mmCIF file of N, CA and C in Angstrom:
data_model
loop_
_atom_site.group_PDB
_atom_site.id
_atom_site.type_symbol
_atom_site.label_atom_id
_atom_site.label_comp_id
_atom_site.label_asym_id
_atom_site.label_seq_id
_atom_site.Cartn_x
_atom_site.Cartn_y
_atom_site.Cartn_z
ATOM 1 N N MET A 8 0.836 -1.175 0.000
ATOM 2 C CA MET A 8 0.000 0.000 0.000
ATOM 3 C C MET A 8 0.884 1.243 0.000
ATOM 4 N N PHE A 9 0.424 2.262 -0.717
ATOM 5 C CA PHE A 9 1.171 3.515 -0.853
ATOM 6 C C PHE A 9 0.877 4.415 0.334
ATOM 7 N N THR A 10 1.913 4.947 0.924
ATOM 8 C CA THR A 10 1.738 5.911 2.015
ATOM 9 C C THR A 10 2.488 7.185 1.665
ATOM 10 N N LEU A 11 1.966 8.296 2.120
ATOM 11 C CA LEU A 11 2.570 9.593 1.861
ATOM 12 C C LEU A 11 3.707 9.852 2.836
ATOM 13 N N PRO A 12 4.796 10.439 2.363
ATOM 14 C CA PRO A 12 5.855 10.834 3.295
ATOM 15 C C PRO A 12 5.343 11.931 4.223
ATOM 16 N N ASP A 13 5.976 12.073 5.348
ATOM 17 C CA ASP A 13 5.558 13.065 6.348
ATOM 18 C C ASP A 13 5.621 14.494 5.821
ATOM 19 N N ARG A 14 6.484 14.765 4.885
ATOM 20 C CA ARG A 14 6.626 16.148 4.419
ATOM 21 C C ARG A 14 5.449 16.595 3.548
ATOM 22 N N PHE A 15 4.568 15.679 3.117
ATOM 23 C CA PHE A 15 3.371 16.016 2.332
ATOM 24 C C PHE A 15 2.134 15.836 3.208
ATOM 25 N N PRO A 16 1.690 16.893 3.838
ATOM 26 C CA PRO A 16 0.478 16.755 4.658
ATOM 27 C C PRO A 16 -0.733 16.468 3.761
ATOM 28 N N ARG A 17 -1.677 15.746 4.285
ATOM 29 C CA ARG A 17 -2.873 15.347 3.515
ATOM 30 C C ARG A 17 -3.647 16.565 2.995
ATOM 31 N N ALA A 18 -3.720 17.619 3.738
ATOM 32 C CA ALA A 18 -4.447 18.817 3.289
ATOM 33 C C ALA A 18 -3.781 19.416 2.055
ATOM 34 N N GLY A 19 -2.458 19.415 2.034
ATOM 35 C CA GLY A 19 -1.737 19.934 0.870
ATOM 36 C C GLY A 19 -1.986 19.085 -0.370
ATOM 37 N N MET A 20 -2.065 17.798 -0.179
ATOM 38 C CA MET A 20 -2.334 16.901 -1.307
ATOM 39 C C MET A 20 -3.753 17.102 -1.841
ATOM 40 N N ARG A 21 -4.680 17.378 -0.933
ATOM 41 C CA ARG A 21 -6.059 17.630 -1.376
ATOM 42 C C ARG A 21 -6.127 18.888 -2.241
ATOM 43 N N TRP A 22 -5.391 19.928 -1.814
ATOM 44 C CA TRP A 22 -5.362 21.163 -2.606
ATOM 45 C C TRP A 22 -4.719 20.919 -3.965
ATOM 46 N N LEU A 23 -3.669 20.140 -3.982
ATOM 47 C CA LEU A 23 -2.994 19.815 -5.233
ATOM 48 C C LEU A 23 -3.916 19.031 -6.164
ATOM 49 N N ALA A 24 -4.642 18.066 -5.623
ATOM 50 C CA ALA A 24 -5.587 17.276 -6.421
ATOM 51 C C ALA A 24 -6.725 18.154 -6.946
ATOM 52 N N ALA A 25 -7.227 19.047 -6.112
ATOM 53 C CA ALA A 25 -8.306 19.946 -6.530
ATOM 54 C C ALA A 25 -7.828 20.886 -7.639
ATOM 55 N N ALA A 26 -6.603 21.406 -7.500
ATOM 56 C CA ALA A 26 -6.061 22.295 -8.531
ATOM 57 C C ALA A 26 -5.869 21.550 -9.847
ATOM 58 N N ALA A 27 -5.414 20.297 -9.783
ATOM 59 C CA ALA A 27 -5.228 19.510 -11.004
ATOM 60 C C ALA A 27 -6.568 19.235 -11.681
ATOM 61 N N ALA A 28 -7.586 18.913 -10.886
ATOM 62 C CA ALA A 28 -8.919 18.666 -11.453
ATOM 63 C C ALA A 28 -9.488 19.931 -12.082
ATOM 64 N N LEU A 29 -9.310 21.063 -11.418
ATOM 65 C CA LEU A 29 -9.796 22.333 -11.958
ATOM 66 C C LEU A 29 -9.088 22.680 -13.267
ATOM 67 N N ALA A 30 -7.790 22.464 -13.328
ATOM 68 C CA ALA A 30 -7.038 22.733 -14.560
ATOM 69 C C ALA A 30 -7.516 21.843 -15.694
ATOM 70 N N ALA A 31 -7.787 20.570 -15.381
ATOM 71 C CA ALA A 31 -8.267 19.654 -16.417
ATOM 72 C C ALA A 31 -9.641 20.067 -16.918
ATOM 73 N N LEU A 32 -10.530 20.448 -16.020
ATOM 74 C CA LEU A 32 -11.869 20.874 -16.428
ATOM 75 C C LEU A 32 -11.843 22.174 -17.212
ATOM 76 N N THR A 33 -10.975 23.075 -16.849
ATOM 77 C CA THR A 33 -10.843 24.333 -17.571
ATOM 78 C C THR A 33 -10.357 24.083 -18.993
ATOM 79 N N GLY A 34 -9.425 23.169 -19.151
ATOM 80 C CA GLY A 34 -8.932 22.825 -20.484
ATOM 81 C C GLY A 34 -10.021 22.251 -21.357
ATOM 82 N N CYS A 35 -10.881 21.431 -20.804
ATOM 83 C CA CYS A 35 -11.980 20.842 -21.564
ATOM 84 C C CYS A 35 -13.034 21.876 -21.925
ATOM 85 N N ALA A 36 -13.272 22.811 -21.036
ATOM 86 C CA ALA A 36 -14.313 23.807 -21.268
ATOM 87 C C ALA A 36 -13.943 24.771 -22.377
ATOM 88 N N SER A 37 -12.654 24.984 -22.636
ATOM 89 C CA SER A 37 -12.250 25.941 -23.654
ATOM 90 C C SER A 37 -12.144 25.326 -25.042
ATOM 91 N N ASN A 38 -12.402 24.036 -25.170
ATOM 92 C CA ASN A 38 -12.312 23.368 -26.458
ATOM 93 C C ASN A 38 -13.517 23.765 -27.316
ATOM 94 N N GLN A 39 -13.309 24.626 -28.300
ATOM 95 C CA GLN A 39 -14.382 25.133 -29.137
ATOM 96 C C GLN A 39 -14.633 24.273 -30.369
ATOM 97 N N GLY A 40 -13.817 23.296 -30.628
ATOM 98 C CA GLY A 40 -13.932 22.495 -31.832
ATOM 99 C C GLY A 40 -12.927 22.972 -32.864
ATOM 100 N N LEU A 41 -12.657 22.110 -33.800
ATOM 101 C CA LEU A 41 -11.634 22.412 -34.781
ATOM 102 C C LEU A 41 -12.122 23.376 -35.862
ATOM 103 N N TYR A 42 -13.381 23.260 -36.238
ATOM 104 C CA TYR A 42 -13.925 24.085 -37.323
ATOM 105 C C TYR A 42 -15.189 24.791 -36.871
ATOM 106 N N GLN A 43 -15.490 25.876 -37.558
ATOM 107 C CA GLN A 43 -16.745 26.583 -37.324
ATOM 108 C C GLN A 43 -17.719 26.166 -38.420
ATOM 109 N N TRP A 44 -18.876 25.687 -38.009
ATOM 110 C CA TRP A 44 -19.848 25.161 -38.964
ATOM 111 C C TRP A 44 -20.973 26.142 -39.259
ATOM 112 N N GLY A 45 -21.123 27.192 -38.486
ATOM 113 C CA GLY A 45 -22.079 28.251 -38.790
ATOM 114 C C GLY A 45 -23.529 27.820 -38.877
ATOM 115 N N GLY A 46 -23.958 26.925 -38.022
ATOM 116 C CA GLY A 46 -25.350 26.491 -38.039
ATOM 117 C C GLY A 46 -25.682 25.492 -39.129
ATOM 118 N N TYR A 47 -24.659 24.945 -39.779
ATOM 119 C CA TYR A 47 -24.868 24.002 -40.878
ATOM 120 C C TYR A 47 -25.659 22.778 -40.435
ATOM 121 N N ASP A 48 -25.323 22.209 -39.287
ATOM 122 C CA ASP A 48 -25.973 20.984 -38.848
ATOM 123 C C ASP A 48 -27.472 21.181 -38.623
ATOM 124 N N ALA A 49 -27.845 22.275 -37.993
ATOM 125 C CA ALA A 49 -29.264 22.545 -37.753
ATOM 126 C C ALA A 49 -30.005 22.819 -39.060
ATOM 127 N N ALA A 50 -29.382 23.570 -39.965
ATOM 128 C CA ALA A 50 -30.018 23.872 -41.252
ATOM 129 C C ALA A 50 -30.157 22.613 -42.104
ATOM 130 N N LEU A 51 -29.156 21.734 -42.060
ATOM 131 C CA LEU A 51 -29.223 20.481 -42.820
ATOM 132 C C LEU A 51 -30.333 19.597 -42.274
ATOM 133 N N TYR A 52 -30.390 19.464 -40.960
ATOM 134 C CA TYR A 52 -31.436 18.657 -40.333
ATOM 135 C C TYR A 52 -32.812 19.201 -40.692
ATOM 136 N N SER A 53 -32.955 20.508 -40.635
ATOM 137 C CA SER A 53 -34.230 21.141 -40.973
ATOM 138 C C SER A 53 -34.616 20.864 -42.423
ATOM 139 N N SER A 54 -33.631 20.900 -43.329
ATOM 140 C CA SER A 54 -33.942 20.669 -44.742
ATOM 141 C C SER A 54 -34.304 19.209 -45.004
ATOM 142 N N TYR A 55 -33.773 18.291 -44.201
ATOM 143 C CA TYR A 55 -34.167 16.880 -44.340
ATOM 144 C C TYR A 55 -35.591 16.664 -43.841
ATOM 145 N N LYS A 56 -35.923 17.311 -42.735
ATOM 146 C CA LYS A 56 -37.269 17.161 -42.178
ATOM 147 C C LYS A 56 -38.310 17.886 -43.014
ATOM 148 N N ASN A 57 -37.925 19.024 -43.562
ATOM 149 C CA ASN A 57 -38.854 19.853 -44.322
ATOM 150 C C ASN A 57 -38.139 20.332 -45.584
ATOM 151 N N PRO A 58 -38.241 19.589 -46.690
ATOM 152 C CA PRO A 58 -37.491 19.930 -47.902
ATOM 153 C C PRO A 58 -37.737 21.345 -48.442
ATOM 154 N N GLU A 59 -38.823 21.966 -48.040
ATOM 155 C CA GLU A 59 -39.079 23.334 -48.495
ATOM 156 C C GLU A 59 -38.066 24.325 -47.922
ATOM 157 N N THR A 60 -37.341 23.938 -46.884
ATOM 158 C CA THR A 60 -36.382 24.846 -46.255
ATOM 159 C C THR A 60 -34.971 24.703 -46.839
ATOM 160 N N VAL A 61 -34.830 24.002 -47.957
ATOM 161 C CA VAL A 61 -33.504 23.805 -48.545
ATOM 162 C C VAL A 61 -32.881 25.141 -48.966
ATOM 163 N N THR A 62 -33.703 26.123 -49.304
ATOM 164 C CA THR A 62 -33.145 27.438 -49.642
ATOM 165 C C THR A 62 -32.518 28.101 -48.414
ATOM 166 N N GLU A 63 -33.071 27.825 -47.242
ATOM 167 C CA GLU A 63 -32.467 28.343 -46.012
ATOM 168 C C GLU A 63 -31.097 27.707 -45.781
ATOM 169 N N LEU A 64 -30.989 26.414 -46.084
ATOM 170 C CA LEU A 64 -29.696 25.732 -45.971
ATOM 171 C C LEU A 64 -28.683 26.372 -46.910
ATOM 172 N N GLN A 65 -29.108 26.630 -48.135
ATOM 173 C CA GLN A 65 -28.215 27.256 -49.110
ATOM 174 C C GLN A 65 -27.782 28.643 -48.637
ATOM 175 N N THR A 66 -28.718 29.428 -48.156
ATOM 176 C CA THR A 66 -28.402 30.772 -47.664
ATOM 177 C C THR A 66 -27.449 30.704 -46.469
ATOM 178 N N THR A 67 -27.704 29.763 -45.568
ATOM 179 C CA THR A 67 -26.833 29.591 -44.402
ATOM 180 C C THR A 67 -25.414 29.268 -44.837
ATOM 181 N N LEU A 68 -25.279 28.345 -45.787
ATOM 182 C CA LEU A 68 -23.950 27.972 -46.280
ATOM 183 C C LEU A 68 -23.262 29.137 -46.973
ATOM 184 N N GLU A 69 -23.983 29.841 -47.840
ATOM 185 C CA GLU A 69 -23.386 30.967 -48.560
ATOM 186 C C GLU A 69 -22.897 32.042 -47.591
ATOM 187 N N GLN A 70 -23.711 32.369 -46.598
ATOM 188 C CA GLN A 70 -23.335 33.404 -45.636
ATOM 189 C C GLN A 70 -22.156 32.956 -44.770
ATOM 190 N N HIS A 71 -22.190 31.702 -44.330
ATOM 191 C CA HIS A 71 -21.111 31.208 -43.479
ATOM 192 C C HIS A 71 -19.787 31.157 -44.243
ATOM 193 N N ILE A 72 -19.826 30.658 -45.467
ATOM 194 C CA ILE A 72 -18.603 30.588 -46.272
ATOM 195 C C ILE A 72 -18.065 31.988 -46.543
ATOM 196 N N ALA A 73 -18.951 32.925 -46.838
ATOM 197 C CA ALA A 73 -18.513 34.310 -47.074
ATOM 198 C C ALA A 73 -17.869 34.900 -45.823
ATOM 199 N N SER A 74 -18.455 34.646 -44.659
ATOM 200 C CA SER A 74 -17.869 35.200 -43.431
ATOM 201 C C SER A 74 -16.537 34.526 -43.104
ATOM 202 N N MET A 75 -16.405 33.244 -43.373
ATOM 203 C CA MET A 75 -15.139 32.552 -43.132
ATOM 204 C C MET A 75 -14.061 33.097 -44.072
ATOM 205 N N ASN A 76 -14.411 33.308 -45.332
ATOM 206 C CA ASN A 76 -13.453 33.870 -46.289
ATOM 207 C C ASN A 76 -13.074 35.298 -45.916
ATOM 208 N N ALA A 77 -14.046 36.088 -45.470
ATOM 209 C CA ALA A 77 -13.771 37.476 -45.091
ATOM 210 C C ALA A 77 -12.819 37.552 -43.901
ATOM 211 N N SER A 78 -12.941 36.606 -42.983
ATOM 212 C CA SER A 78 -12.060 36.600 -41.808
ATOM 213 C C SER A 78 -10.824 35.729 -42.027
ATOM 214 N N GLN A 79 -10.639 35.278 -43.256
ATOM 215 C CA GLN A 79 -9.476 34.474 -43.661
ATOM 216 C C GLN A 79 -9.312 33.217 -42.811
ATOM 217 N N GLN A 80 -10.444 32.575 -42.508
ATOM 218 C CA GLN A 80 -10.433 31.314 -41.780
ATOM 219 C C GLN A 80 -10.736 30.185 -42.743
ATOM 220 N N LYS A 81 -10.306 29.000 -42.380
ATOM 221 C CA LYS A 81 -10.499 27.828 -43.225
ATOM 222 C C LYS A 81 -11.945 27.345 -43.135
ATOM 223 N N VAL A 82 -12.561 27.139 -44.289
ATOM 224 C CA VAL A 82 -13.931 26.631 -44.358
ATOM 225 C C VAL A 82 -13.904 25.157 -43.979
ATOM 226 N N ALA A 83 -14.859 24.736 -43.174
ATOM 227 C CA ALA A 83 -14.922 23.356 -42.690
ATOM 228 C C ALA A 83 -15.047 22.376 -43.862
ATOM 229 N N PRO A 84 -14.538 21.151 -43.681
ATOM 230 C CA PRO A 84 -14.581 20.166 -44.765
ATOM 231 C C PRO A 84 -16.011 19.821 -45.168
ATOM 232 N N GLY A 85 -16.225 19.774 -46.474
ATOM 233 C CA GLY A 85 -17.512 19.374 -47.017
ATOM 234 C C GLY A 85 -18.475 20.502 -47.302
ATOM 235 N N LEU A 86 -18.226 21.694 -46.776
ATOM 236 C CA LEU A 86 -19.194 22.774 -46.961
ATOM 237 C C LEU A 86 -19.234 23.280 -48.399
ATOM 238 N N TYR A 87 -18.076 23.403 -49.039
ATOM 239 C CA TYR A 87 -18.082 23.795 -50.453
ATOM 240 C C TYR A 87 -18.789 22.737 -51.294
ATOM 241 N N ALA A 88 -18.520 21.469 -51.012
ATOM 242 C CA ALA A 88 -19.154 20.384 -51.769
ATOM 243 C C ALA A 88 -20.662 20.374 -51.552
ATOM 244 N N GLU A 89 -21.099 20.598 -50.330
ATOM 245 C CA GLU A 89 -22.536 20.641 -50.039
ATOM 246 C C GLU A 89 -23.202 21.782 -50.803
ATOM 247 N N LEU A 90 -22.574 22.948 -50.791
ATOM 248 C CA LEU A 90 -23.131 24.088 -51.521
ATOM 249 C C LEU A 90 -23.154 23.797 -53.020
ATOM 250 N N GLY A 91 -22.100 23.161 -53.525
ATOM 251 C CA GLY A 91 -22.077 22.775 -54.934
ATOM 252 C C GLY A 91 -23.212 21.834 -55.287
ATOM 253 N N SER A 92 -23.493 20.895 -54.408
ATOM 254 C CA SER A 92 -24.587 19.949 -54.657
ATOM 255 C C SER A 92 -25.942 20.652 -54.645
ATOM 256 N N LEU A 93 -26.091 21.650 -53.791
ATOM 257 C CA LEU A 93 -27.336 22.427 -53.792
ATOM 258 C C LEU A 93 -27.490 23.201 -55.097
ATOM 259 N N TYR A 94 -26.389 23.775 -55.591
ATOM 260 C CA TYR A 94 -26.433 24.466 -56.880
ATOM 261 C C TYR A 94 -26.785 23.489 -58.000
ATOM 262 N N LEU A 95 -26.212 22.311 -57.948
ATOM 263 C CA LEU A 95 -26.474 21.305 -58.980
ATOM 264 C C LEU A 95 -27.954 20.917 -58.996
ATOM 265 N N GLN A 96 -28.556 20.783 -57.838
ATOM 266 C CA GLN A 96 -29.984 20.454 -57.764
ATOM 267 C C GLN A 96 -30.845 21.532 -58.406
ATOM 268 N N GLN A 97 -30.333 22.761 -58.441
ATOM 269 C CA GLN A 97 -31.064 23.873 -59.058
ATOM 270 C C GLN A 97 -30.732 24.023 -60.535
ATOM 271 N N GLY A 98 -29.854 23.155 -61.057
ATOM 272 C CA GLY A 98 -29.463 23.241 -62.456
ATOM 273 C C GLY A 98 -28.334 24.223 -62.709
ATOM 274 N N ARG A 99 -27.709 24.700 -61.678
ATOM 275 C CA ARG A 99 -26.613 25.680 -61.797
ATOM 276 C C ARG A 99 -25.284 24.921 -61.843
ATOM 277 N N GLN A 100 -25.064 24.226 -62.939
ATOM 278 C CA GLN A 100 -23.948 23.299 -63.083
ATOM 279 C C GLN A 100 -22.582 23.978 -62.990
ATOM 280 N N ASP A 101 -22.416 25.109 -63.635
ATOM 281 C CA ASP A 101 -21.117 25.802 -63.599
ATOM 282 C C ASP A 101 -20.752 26.231 -62.183
ATOM 283 N N GLU A 102 -21.737 26.708 -61.439
ATOM 284 C CA GLU A 102 -21.479 27.113 -60.052
ATOM 285 C C GLU A 102 -21.174 25.896 -59.177
ATOM 286 N N ALA A 103 -21.822 24.771 -59.471
ATOM 287 C CA ALA A 103 -21.544 23.533 -58.737
ATOM 288 C C ALA A 103 -20.095 23.108 -58.960
ATOM 289 N N ILE A 104 -19.660 23.137 -60.208
ATOM 290 C CA ILE A 104 -18.273 22.765 -60.531
ATOM 291 C C ILE A 104 -17.293 23.687 -59.810
ATOM 292 N N GLU A 105 -17.594 24.969 -59.762
ATOM 293 C CA GLU A 105 -16.728 25.926 -59.070
ATOM 294 C C GLU A 105 -16.594 25.571 -57.581
ATOM 295 N N GLN A 106 -17.704 25.218 -56.949
ATOM 296 C CA GLN A 106 -17.668 24.845 -55.534
ATOM 297 C C GLN A 106 -16.907 23.528 -55.324
ATOM 298 N N TYR A 107 -17.086 22.584 -56.225
ATOM 299 C CA TYR A 107 -16.362 21.310 -56.128
ATOM 300 C C TYR A 107 -14.852 21.540 -56.275
ATOM 301 N N ARG A 108 -14.478 22.474 -57.131
ATOM 302 C CA ARG A 108 -13.047 22.793 -57.293
ATOM 303 C C ARG A 108 -12.482 23.424 -56.015
ATOM 304 N N LYS A 109 -13.253 24.289 -55.399
ATOM 305 C CA LYS A 109 -12.800 24.895 -54.145
ATOM 306 C C LYS A 109 -12.622 23.825 -53.066
ATOM 307 N N GLU A 110 -13.568 22.899 -53.000
ATOM 308 C CA GLU A 110 -13.461 21.803 -52.023
ATOM 309 C C GLU A 110 -12.205 20.979 -52.280
ATOM 310 N N ARG A 111 -11.952 20.673 -53.530
ATOM 311 C CA ARG A 111 -10.781 19.877 -53.915
ATOM 312 C C ARG A 111 -9.481 20.587 -53.550
ATOM 313 N N GLU A 112 -9.424 21.889 -53.776
ATOM 314 C CA GLU A 112 -8.209 22.648 -53.470
ATOM 315 C C GLU A 112 -7.972 22.771 -51.970
ATOM 316 N N LEU A 113 -9.035 22.991 -51.219
ATOM 317 C CA LEU A 113 -8.905 23.200 -49.782
ATOM 318 C C LEU A 113 -8.691 21.888 -49.030
ATOM 319 N N TRP A 114 -9.312 20.824 -49.509
ATOM 320 C CA TRP A 114 -9.252 19.526 -48.830
ATOM 321 C C TRP A 114 -8.753 18.470 -49.814
ATOM 322 N N PRO A 115 -7.444 18.290 -49.939
ATOM 323 C CA PRO A 115 -6.877 17.348 -50.916
ATOM 324 C C PRO A 115 -7.385 15.914 -50.759
ATOM 325 N N GLU A 116 -7.797 15.527 -49.568
ATOM 326 C CA GLU A 116 -8.296 14.176 -49.375
ATOM 327 C C GLU A 116 -9.625 13.949 -50.102
ATOM 328 N N SER A 117 -10.273 15.021 -50.534
ATOM 329 C CA SER A 117 -11.524 14.888 -51.289
ATOM 330 C C SER A 117 -11.287 14.891 -52.796
ATOM 331 N N ARG A 118 -10.041 14.953 -53.209
ATOM 332 C CA ARG A 118 -9.695 15.089 -54.623
ATOM 333 C C ARG A 118 -10.351 14.034 -55.513
ATOM 334 N N THR A 119 -10.297 12.777 -55.125
ATOM 335 C CA THR A 119 -10.829 11.706 -55.975
ATOM 336 C C THR A 119 -12.318 11.897 -56.228
ATOM 337 N N LEU A 120 -13.081 12.153 -55.175
ATOM 338 C CA LEU A 120 -14.522 12.350 -55.330
ATOM 339 C C LEU A 120 -14.822 13.623 -56.114
ATOM 340 N N MET A 121 -14.158 14.719 -55.782
ATOM 341 C CA MET A 121 -14.422 15.980 -56.468
ATOM 342 C C MET A 121 -14.047 15.883 -57.951
ATOM 343 N N ASP A 122 -12.918 15.233 -58.250
ATOM 344 C CA ASP A 122 -12.534 15.041 -59.656
ATOM 345 C C ASP A 122 -13.588 14.243 -60.409
ATOM 346 N N ALA A 123 -14.118 13.206 -59.775
ATOM 347 C CA ALA A 123 -15.151 12.385 -60.426
ATOM 348 C C ALA A 123 -16.408 13.211 -60.689
ATOM 349 N N LEU A 124 -16.818 14.017 -59.717
ATOM 350 C CA LEU A 124 -18.007 14.850 -59.909
ATOM 351 C C LEU A 124 -17.785 15.890 -61.001
ATOM 352 N N ILE A 125 -16.637 16.532 -60.975
ATOM 353 C CA ILE A 125 -16.325 17.558 -61.976
ATOM 354 C C ILE A 125 -16.275 16.943 -63.370
ATOM 355 N N THR A 126 -15.598 15.808 -63.511
ATOM 356 C CA THR A 126 -15.491 15.139 -64.815
ATOM 357 C C THR A 126 -16.864 14.742 -65.329
ATOM 358 N N THR A 127 -17.706 14.186 -64.455
ATOM 359 C CA THR A 127 -19.056 13.789 -64.860
ATOM 360 C C THR A 127 -19.859 14.988 -65.347
ATOM 361 N N LEU A 128 -19.786 16.095 -64.615
ATOM 362 C CA LEU A 128 -20.548 17.291 -65.003
ATOM 363 C C LEU A 128 -20.010 17.906 -66.287
ATOM 364 N N GLU A 129 -18.693 17.930 -66.453
ATOM 365 C CA GLU A 129 -18.120 18.468 -67.689
ATOM 366 C C GLU A 129 -18.471 17.589 -68.884
ATOM 367 N N ASN A 130 -18.454 16.271 -68.704
ATOM 368 C CA ASN A 130 -18.843 15.366 -69.794
ATOM 369 C C ASN A 130 -20.315 15.535 -70.125
ATOM 370 N N ARG A 131 -21.129 15.717 -69.111
ATOM 371 C CA ARG A 131 -22.557 15.918 -69.328
ATOM 372 C C ARG A 131 -22.787 17.187 -70.154
ATOM 373 N N ALA A 132 -22.075 18.244 -69.830
ATOM 374 C CA ALA A 132 -22.225 19.506 -70.560
ATOM 375 C C ALA A 132 -21.739 19.361 -72.000
ATOM 376 N N ARG A 133 -20.637 18.623 -72.179
ATOM 377 C CA ARG A 133 -20.077 18.428 -73.516
ATOM 378 C C ARG A 133 -21.012 17.595 -74.400
ATOM 379 N N ASN A 134 -21.656 16.602 -73.796
ATOM 380 C CA ASN A 134 -22.518 15.693 -74.552
ATOM 381 C C ASN A 134 -23.953 16.170 -74.666
ATOM 382 N N LYS A 135 -24.292 17.210 -73.980
ATOM 383 C CA LYS A 135 -25.662 17.719 -74.011
ATOM 384 C C LYS A 135 -26.006 18.166 -75.426
ATOM 385 N N GLY A 136 -27.134 17.696 -75.901
ATOM 386 C CA GLY A 136 -27.557 18.056 -77.248
ATOM 387 C C GLY A 136 -26.954 17.151 -78.307
ATOM 388 N N GLY A 137 -26.008 16.307 -77.942
ATOM 389 C CA GLY A 137 -25.391 15.382 -78.898
ATOM 390 C C GLY A 137 -26.235 14.141 -79.057
ATOM 391 N N ASP A 138 -25.686 13.155 -79.775
ATOM 392 C CA ASP A 138 -26.446 11.945 -80.006
ATOM 393 C C ASP A 138 -26.278 10.934 -78.868
ATOM 394 N N ARG A 139 -25.400 11.206 -77.923
ATOM 395 C CA ARG A 139 -25.238 10.306 -76.775
ATOM 396 C C ARG A 139 -26.235 10.704 -75.697
ATOM 397 N N PRO A 140 -26.776 9.730 -74.964
ATOM 398 C CA PRO A 140 -27.721 10.086 -73.896
ATOM 399 C C PRO A 140 -27.016 10.815 -72.769
ATOM 400 N N GLU A 141 -27.760 11.693 -72.139
ATOM 401 C CA GLU A 141 -27.230 12.480 -71.029
ATOM 402 C C GLU A 141 -27.003 11.579 -69.813
ATOM 403 N N ALA A 142 -25.991 11.893 -69.011
ATOM 404 C CA ALA A 142 -25.715 11.118 -67.798
ATOM 405 C C ALA A 142 -26.884 11.274 -66.844
ATOM 406 N N THR A 143 -27.156 10.252 -66.058
ATOM 407 C CA THR A 143 -28.259 10.304 -65.105
ATOM 408 C C THR A 143 -27.797 10.939 -63.812
ATOM 409 N N GLU A 144 -28.743 11.317 -62.982
ATOM 410 C CA GLU A 144 -28.439 11.897 -61.678
ATOM 411 C C GLU A 144 -27.689 10.894 -60.803
ATOM 412 N N GLU A 145 -27.940 9.595 -61.008
ATOM 413 C CA GLU A 145 -27.290 8.579 -60.202
ATOM 414 C C GLU A 145 -25.785 8.558 -60.454
ATOM 415 N N ALA A 146 -25.357 9.002 -61.621
ATOM 416 C CA ALA A 146 -23.927 9.027 -61.920
ATOM 417 C C ALA A 146 -23.218 10.080 -61.090
ATOM 418 N N VAL A 147 -23.948 11.069 -60.635
ATOM 419 C CA VAL A 147 -23.365 12.137 -59.823
ATOM 420 C C VAL A 147 -23.461 11.713 -58.421
#
């Protein structure tokens, strides 16, 4: 069994333990997260529950990305891609490709997926009106 030496009174050890616990709790309380999401999670959930609110999700993303760029902070992973997908659903293909490119540049680990989406959309635009059938939404 462990016993304390006489030079460490029990009251002093209690204060030391309390200070260590307080320091640990303070460190946990200041953890704000790695990225700022700007209400994205709540807006996404709302748009899933009520698809009519998808424009609110788009507005939330556009405003959050603009504020992050204005303050020269890094946009959280996936937000450019999500905004691009919202543009694509509206038929705004060029703007979708632009957002996918931004996602690819900012987050290199998304390169394979973003390249596939960009290539599919560019091929779709090139073949539109031609004799080949247009790519389906499932390809995206």
